[in-house]
mmCIF file of C-alpha atoms in Angstrom:
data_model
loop_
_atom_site.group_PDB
_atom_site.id
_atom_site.type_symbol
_atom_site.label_atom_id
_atom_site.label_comp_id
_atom_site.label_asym_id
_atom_site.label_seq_id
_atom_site.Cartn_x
_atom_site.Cartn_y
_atom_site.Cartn_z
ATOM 1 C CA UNK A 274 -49.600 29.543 -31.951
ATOM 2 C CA UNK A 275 -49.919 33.163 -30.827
ATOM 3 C CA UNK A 276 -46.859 35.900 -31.754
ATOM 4 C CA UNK A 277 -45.664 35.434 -28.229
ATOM 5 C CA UNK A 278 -45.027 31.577 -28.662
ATOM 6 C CA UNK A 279 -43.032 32.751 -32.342
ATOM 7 C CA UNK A 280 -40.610 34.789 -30.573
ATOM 8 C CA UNK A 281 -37.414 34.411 -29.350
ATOM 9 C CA UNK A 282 -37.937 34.840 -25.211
ATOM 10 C CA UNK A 283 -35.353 37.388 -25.418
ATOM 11 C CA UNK A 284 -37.039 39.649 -27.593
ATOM 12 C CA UNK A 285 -39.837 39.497 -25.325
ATOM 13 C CA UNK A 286 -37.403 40.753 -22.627
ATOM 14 C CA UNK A 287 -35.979 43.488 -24.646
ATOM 15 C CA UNK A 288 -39.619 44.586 -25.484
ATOM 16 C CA UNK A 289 -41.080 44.455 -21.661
ATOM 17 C CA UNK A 290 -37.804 46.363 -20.685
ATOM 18 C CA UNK A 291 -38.711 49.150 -23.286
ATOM 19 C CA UNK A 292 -42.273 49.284 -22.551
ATOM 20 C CA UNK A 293 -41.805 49.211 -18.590
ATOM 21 C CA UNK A 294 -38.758 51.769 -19.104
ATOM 22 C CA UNK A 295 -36.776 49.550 -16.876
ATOM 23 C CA UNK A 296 -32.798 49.002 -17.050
ATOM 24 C CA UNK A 297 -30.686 45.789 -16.673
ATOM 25 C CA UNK A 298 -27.350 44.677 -15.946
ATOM 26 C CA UNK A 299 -25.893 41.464 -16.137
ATOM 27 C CA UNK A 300 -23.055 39.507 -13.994
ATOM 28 C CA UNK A 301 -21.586 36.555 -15.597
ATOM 29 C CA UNK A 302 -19.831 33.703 -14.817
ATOM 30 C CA UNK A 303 -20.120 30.159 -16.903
ATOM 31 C CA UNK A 304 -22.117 31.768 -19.500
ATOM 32 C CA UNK A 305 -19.342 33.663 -20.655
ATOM 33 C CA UNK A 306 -20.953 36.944 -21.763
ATOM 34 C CA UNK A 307 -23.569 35.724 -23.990
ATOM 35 C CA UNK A 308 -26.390 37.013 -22.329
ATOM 36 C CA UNK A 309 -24.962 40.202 -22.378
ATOM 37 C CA UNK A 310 -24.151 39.875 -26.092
ATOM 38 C CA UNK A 311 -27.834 38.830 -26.476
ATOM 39 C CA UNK A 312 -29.110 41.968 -25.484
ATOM 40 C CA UNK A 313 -26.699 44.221 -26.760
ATOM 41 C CA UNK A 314 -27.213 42.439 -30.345
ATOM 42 C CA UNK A 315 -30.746 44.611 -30.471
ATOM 43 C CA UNK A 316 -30.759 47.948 -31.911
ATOM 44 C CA UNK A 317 -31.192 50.652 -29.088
ATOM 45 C CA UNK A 318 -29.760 48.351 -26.433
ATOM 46 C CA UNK A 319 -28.210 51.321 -24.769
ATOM 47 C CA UNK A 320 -31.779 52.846 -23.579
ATOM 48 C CA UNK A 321 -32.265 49.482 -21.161
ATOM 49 C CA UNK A 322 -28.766 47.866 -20.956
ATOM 50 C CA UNK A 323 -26.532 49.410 -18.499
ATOM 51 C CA UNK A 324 -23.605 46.880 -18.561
ATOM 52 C CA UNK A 325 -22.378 43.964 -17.817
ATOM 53 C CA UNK A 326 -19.414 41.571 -16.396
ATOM 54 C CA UNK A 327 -17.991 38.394 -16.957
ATOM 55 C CA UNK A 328 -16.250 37.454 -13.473
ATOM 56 C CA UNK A 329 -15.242 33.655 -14.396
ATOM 57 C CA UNK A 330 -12.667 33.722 -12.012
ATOM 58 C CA UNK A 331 -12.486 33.424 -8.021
ATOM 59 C CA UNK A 332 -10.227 36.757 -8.114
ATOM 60 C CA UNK A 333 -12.512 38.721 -10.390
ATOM 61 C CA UNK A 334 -15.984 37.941 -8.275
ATOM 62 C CA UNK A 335 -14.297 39.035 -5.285
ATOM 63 C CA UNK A 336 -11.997 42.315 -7.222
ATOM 64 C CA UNK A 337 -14.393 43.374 -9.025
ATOM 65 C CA UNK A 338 -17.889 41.837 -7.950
ATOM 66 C CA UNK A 339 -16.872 42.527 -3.893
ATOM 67 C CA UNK A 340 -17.897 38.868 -3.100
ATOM 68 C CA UNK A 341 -17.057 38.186 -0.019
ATOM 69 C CA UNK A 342 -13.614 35.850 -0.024
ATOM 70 C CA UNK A 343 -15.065 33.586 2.967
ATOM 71 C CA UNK A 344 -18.034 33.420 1.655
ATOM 72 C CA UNK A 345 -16.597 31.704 -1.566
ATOM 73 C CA UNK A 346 -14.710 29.639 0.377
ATOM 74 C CA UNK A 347 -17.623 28.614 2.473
ATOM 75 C CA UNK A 348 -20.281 27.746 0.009
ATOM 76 C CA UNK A 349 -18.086 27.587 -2.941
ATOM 77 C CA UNK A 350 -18.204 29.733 -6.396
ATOM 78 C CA UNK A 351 -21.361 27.939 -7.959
ATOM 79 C CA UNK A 352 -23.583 28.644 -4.848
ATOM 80 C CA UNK A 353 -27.469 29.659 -4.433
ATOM 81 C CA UNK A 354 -24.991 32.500 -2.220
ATOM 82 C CA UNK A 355 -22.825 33.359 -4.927
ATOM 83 C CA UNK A 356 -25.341 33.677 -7.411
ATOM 84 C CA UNK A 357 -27.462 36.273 -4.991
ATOM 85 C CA UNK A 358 -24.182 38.121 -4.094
ATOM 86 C CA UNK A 359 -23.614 38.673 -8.218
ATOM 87 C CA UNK A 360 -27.339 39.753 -8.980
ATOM 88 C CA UNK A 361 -27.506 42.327 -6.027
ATOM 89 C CA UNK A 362 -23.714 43.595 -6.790
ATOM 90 C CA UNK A 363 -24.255 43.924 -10.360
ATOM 91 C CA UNK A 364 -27.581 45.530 -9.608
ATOM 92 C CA UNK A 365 -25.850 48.123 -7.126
ATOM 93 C CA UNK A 366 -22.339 48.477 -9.681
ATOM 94 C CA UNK A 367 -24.696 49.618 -12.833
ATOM 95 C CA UNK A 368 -27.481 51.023 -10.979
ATOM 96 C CA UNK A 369 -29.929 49.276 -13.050
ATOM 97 C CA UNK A 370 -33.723 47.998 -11.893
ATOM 98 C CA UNK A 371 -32.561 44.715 -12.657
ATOM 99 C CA UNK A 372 -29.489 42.473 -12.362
ATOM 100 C CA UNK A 373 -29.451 38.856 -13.303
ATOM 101 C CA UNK A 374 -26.402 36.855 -12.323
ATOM 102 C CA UNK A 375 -25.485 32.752 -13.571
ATOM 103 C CA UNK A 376 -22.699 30.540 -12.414
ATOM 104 C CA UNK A 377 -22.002 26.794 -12.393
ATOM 105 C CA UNK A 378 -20.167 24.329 -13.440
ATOM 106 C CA UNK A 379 -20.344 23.609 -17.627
ATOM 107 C CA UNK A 380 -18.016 21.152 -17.202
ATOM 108 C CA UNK A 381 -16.456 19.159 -18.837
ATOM 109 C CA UNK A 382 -14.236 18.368 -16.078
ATOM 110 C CA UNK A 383 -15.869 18.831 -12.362
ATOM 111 C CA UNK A 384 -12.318 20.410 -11.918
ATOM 112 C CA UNK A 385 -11.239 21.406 -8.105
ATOM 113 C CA UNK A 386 -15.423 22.747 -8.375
ATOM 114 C CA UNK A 387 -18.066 20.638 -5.630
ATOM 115 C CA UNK A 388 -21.057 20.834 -7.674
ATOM 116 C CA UNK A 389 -22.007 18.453 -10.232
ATOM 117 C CA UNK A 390 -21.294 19.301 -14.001
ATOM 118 C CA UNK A 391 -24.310 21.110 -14.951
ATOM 119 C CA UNK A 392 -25.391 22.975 -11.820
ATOM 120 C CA UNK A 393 -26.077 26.169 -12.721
ATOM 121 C CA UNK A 394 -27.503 28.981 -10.215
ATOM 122 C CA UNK A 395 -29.836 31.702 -11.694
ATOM 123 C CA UNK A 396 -30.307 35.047 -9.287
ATOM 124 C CA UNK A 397 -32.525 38.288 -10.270
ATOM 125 C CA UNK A 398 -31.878 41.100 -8.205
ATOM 126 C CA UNK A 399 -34.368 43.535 -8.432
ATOM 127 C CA UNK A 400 -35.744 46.208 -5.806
ATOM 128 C CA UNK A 401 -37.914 44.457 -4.101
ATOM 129 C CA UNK A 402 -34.876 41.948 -3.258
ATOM 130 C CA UNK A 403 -33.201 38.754 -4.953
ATOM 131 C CA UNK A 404 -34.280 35.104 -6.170
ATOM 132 C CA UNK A 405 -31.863 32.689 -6.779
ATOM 133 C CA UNK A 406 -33.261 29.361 -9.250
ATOM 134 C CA UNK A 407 -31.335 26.221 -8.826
ATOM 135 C CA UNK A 408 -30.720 24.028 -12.529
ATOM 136 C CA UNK A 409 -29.299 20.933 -13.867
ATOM 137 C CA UNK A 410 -28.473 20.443 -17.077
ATOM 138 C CA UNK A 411 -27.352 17.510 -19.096
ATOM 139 C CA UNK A 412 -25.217 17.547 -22.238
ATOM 140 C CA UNK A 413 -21.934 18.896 -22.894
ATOM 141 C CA UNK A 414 -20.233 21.962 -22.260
ATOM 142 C CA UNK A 415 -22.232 23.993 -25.159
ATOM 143 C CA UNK A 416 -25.439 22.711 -24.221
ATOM 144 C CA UNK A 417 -25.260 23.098 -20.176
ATOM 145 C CA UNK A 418 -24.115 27.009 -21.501
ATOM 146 C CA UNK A 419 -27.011 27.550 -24.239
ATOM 147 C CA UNK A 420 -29.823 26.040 -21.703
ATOM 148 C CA UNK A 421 -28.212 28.537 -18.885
ATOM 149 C CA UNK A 422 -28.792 31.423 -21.200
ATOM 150 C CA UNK A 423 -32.133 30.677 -22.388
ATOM 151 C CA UNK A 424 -33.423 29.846 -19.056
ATOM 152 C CA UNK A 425 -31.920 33.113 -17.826
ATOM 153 C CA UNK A 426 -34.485 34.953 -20.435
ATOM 154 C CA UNK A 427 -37.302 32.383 -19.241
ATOM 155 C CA UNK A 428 -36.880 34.237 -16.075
ATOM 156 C CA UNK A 429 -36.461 37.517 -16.638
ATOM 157 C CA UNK A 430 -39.466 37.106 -18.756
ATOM 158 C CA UNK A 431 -41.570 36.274 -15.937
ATOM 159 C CA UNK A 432 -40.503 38.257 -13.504
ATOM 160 C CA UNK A 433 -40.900 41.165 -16.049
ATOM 161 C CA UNK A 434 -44.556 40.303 -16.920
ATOM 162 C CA UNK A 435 -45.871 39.531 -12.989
#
């Protein structure tokens, strides 16, 4: 096993930020803000992290995030759309060279919410424009959260490295 396998994917995206001298921002919706607490939790965060928001709520993405209210109401909150419309805001808010963005549905109630319980919608914003990833996850509510997160890294992690 090579020292790349041994550690934690988000170390490996807090050390390719450093060494690239690149800046991220985050824009969070099911996740909760743990993302953002991941990469804050690093000593020196403040050279590569320039912010990050937790917009769980209809109101807040469209307040805050300046997602478009029809387009919510179109293709719904947990959206391929939605997803794109967080990275590239969050991107533009914090002026960062990268923005990732995640909502879905952790359930455990499907709610007034279309998609499945454990769609989740991944986007990276970054200049050369935005890529949206499309998940399920199984479990509960913790799990569908904790797979969101880590698969977030995943792909920061190779779009950092291409």
């Amino acid at each position: 096993m090579t020292d790349k396998e041994k550690t934690p994917v988000d170390y490996l995206v807090i050390n390719e930020l450093k060494k690239q001298s690149l800046t991220i921002s985050v824009a969070e919706s099911c996740t909760g803000g743990k993302i953002a607490s991941l990469i804050t939790s690093k000593p020196g965060a403040s050279s590569y992290f320039k912010g990050g928001l937790v917009c769980y709520s209809e109101s807040s993405k469209i307040n805050i995030l300046n997602i478009s209210k029809d387009l919510i109401e179109f293709k719904g909150s947990v959206s391929k759309e939605i997803a794109s419309e967080m990275a590239t805001n969050a991107k533009l808010l914090f002026n960062s060279n990268i923005a990732i963005s995640v909502t879905g549905n952790a359930g455990p109630k499907r709610g007034d919410l279309k998609k499945k319980i454990g769609t989740i919608f991944i986007g990276i914003a970054k200049l050369s424009g935005v890529e949206v990833y499309k998940f399920y996850f199984s479990g509960d509510r913790n799990n569908i959260i904790n797979n969101a997160v880590k698969q977030s890294f995943n792909l920061i992690y190779k779009e950092l490295i291409k």
